[in-house]
Amino acid sequence: MDIIIGILIFILILGVVISVHELGHFLAARHAGIFVEEFALGMGPKIFSFKGKKEYGFLYSPDEQARTLYSLRAFPIGGFCRLRGMDDELSDAGVDDPLALNNKSIPARALVMAGGSLMNFALAFLLFFALMMLQGYPVIGVYNVEPGMPAYEAGLLPGDVITHINGDRVGFSEGLVAILERTGGRDINLRVNRDGTRYDFALSPVHDGERYRVGVSMLQARTAGLLDSRPADPDGYFERIGIIDGFLGAGEMIVFHIRAPFRLIAQFVTREPMPEEPGLMGPIGIGSVVVDAYQVTSEFGIIPMVLTMVFFTALLNAALGIMNLLPIPALDGARLVFLAIEAIRRKPIAPEKEAYVHIAGMVLMIVLAIFIAYQDIVRLTGRGNDTEQTTSD
């Protein structure tokens, strides 16, 4: 039963994320005066629909007013926003149709293309901010500093709170020990909170014959959020989070997840050691993670479970936002590239040529989606076999 509930929660989260993305396109199109032919929540056959009151003007005759069709569809796995004139070969909009997307200015069309991702980022920011204010965020307390070691020479003191490692807030990155091993002795940067004042330190790790070290004993801790009734104390809760820190932390989380795919690409190109966790997952893989998280957190009560699901909603919003801005044919990012080329050339690329590129990109994305789904299934079945083997031993 827990698995079924977890799957339903994942479907709901996915539906919210995609619907918010489409809402961003819808609001941007409305702002630009583009006729939204249909805005749908869900996919599949219509369950309920109605036409909006806002009239955009006449379509082709005084008897045909342009009013948006709003529909609720059977399967809660997303939605769509159909804009007039988005694809000339698929639209009956005339060349002079003032309500068509392709007859608007380049900045207006760029805003519409980016609107979905901007809405995803906005919701992710609000959810990350809410989570930080409610839960606080992880920090690392310095318990002891070894004399003669890099941390001692740099000036770290017992009681310092490490908030950032190499520019990433603690809790987003892999952790100090893992980063030390990955860097192979290269310098690392730590940001420290000492009695309310921030300090930045550059440390050169040393190898003790077994591993790289900087000479600190650490205490994993958190700042205190609104849900924590305990007072701030040296035994783990160093300070209660403030609104400004919550805003900064939420912004850092968005930036971190935007940078993540480019960081993985850079590590692959430079042949740096890659994280052990699977870096690329499709809906099946992500769904399995959400189901697992639901099963674990539901044992601790409704509040931890809800907060975890909110975190996944924020995470998927950030991921969908950046993915759609990548310059991959058939995605919003590729359409933005075509708009940039049009701005440079001062004339649009032939619609049929752009359509061919997007169709080719769609085919490649379908192939990639099938490959990722296969990898997810292999990973899941392999995990199941590992579990059975461990149990039998």
mmCIF file of C-alpha atoms in Angstrom, residues 128 131-132 135-141 161-165 168-173 175 191 193 219-225 236-239 241 245 249 252-253 311:
data_model
loop_
_atom_site.group_PDB
_atom_site.id
_atom_site.type_symbol
_atom_site.label_atom_id
_atom_site.label_comp_id
_atom_site.label_asym_id
_atom_site.label_seq_id
_atom_site.Cartn_x
_atom_site.Cartn_y
_atom_site.Cartn_z
ATOM 1 C CA PHE A 128 13.320 26.103 -0.711
ATOM 2 C CA LEU A 131 11.881 24.611 3.945
ATOM 3 C CA MET A 132 14.845 26.575 5.225
ATOM 4 C CA GLN A 135 13.773 23.227 9.142
ATOM 5 C CA GLY A 136 16.932 25.269 9.176
ATOM 6 C CA TYR A 137 19.837 23.965 7.125
ATOM 7 C CA PRO A 138 22.908 21.753 7.705
ATOM 8 C CA VAL A 139 26.162 23.223 8.985
ATOM 9 C CA ILE A 140 29.441 21.713 10.213
ATOM 10 C CA GLY A 141 30.736 22.671 13.621
ATOM 11 C CA VAL A 161 30.700 26.896 11.927
ATOM 12 C CA ILE A 162 31.534 25.830 8.349
ATOM 13 C CA THR A 163 28.647 26.984 6.159
ATOM 14 C CA HIS A 164 30.141 26.662 2.640
ATOM 15 C CA ILE A 165 32.624 24.343 0.927
ATOM 16 C CA ASP A 168 28.426 25.550 -2.087
ATOM 17 C CA ARG A 169 26.434 25.639 1.127
ATOM 18 C CA VAL A 170 27.059 22.641 3.366
ATOM 19 C CA GLY A 171 24.383 20.033 2.764
ATOM 20 C CA PHE A 172 24.274 20.700 -0.989
ATOM 21 C CA SER A 173 27.822 19.500 -1.628
ATOM 22 C CA GLY A 175 30.722 16.809 2.311
ATOM 23 C CA ARG A 191 33.389 29.849 4.516
ATOM 24 C CA ASN A 193 30.629 31.737 10.594
ATOM 25 C CA LEU A 219 30.355 17.984 14.409
ATOM 26 C CA GLN A 220 27.446 17.685 11.966
ATOM 27 C CA ALA A 221 24.669 20.059 12.993
ATOM 28 C CA ARG A 222 21.859 22.301 11.753
ATOM 29 C CA THR A 223 20.640 25.795 12.274
ATOM 30 C CA ALA A 224 17.282 25.886 14.053
ATOM 31 C CA GLY A 225 14.128 26.477 11.994
ATOM 32 C CA GLY A 236 24.137 21.131 17.673
ATOM 33 C CA TYR A 237 21.897 24.163 17.090
ATOM 34 C CA PHE A 238 24.257 27.076 16.634
ATOM 35 C CA GLU A 239 21.741 29.781 15.781
ATOM 36 C CA ILE A 241 17.834 30.997 10.996
ATOM 37 C CA ASP A 245 19.679 33.957 5.542
ATOM 38 C CA GLY A 249 20.060 30.023 1.170
ATOM 39 C CA GLU A 252 22.029 29.416 -3.394
ATOM 40 C CA MET A 253 20.027 26.219 -3.732
ATOM 41 C CA PHE A 311 11.742 19.248 -1.079
#
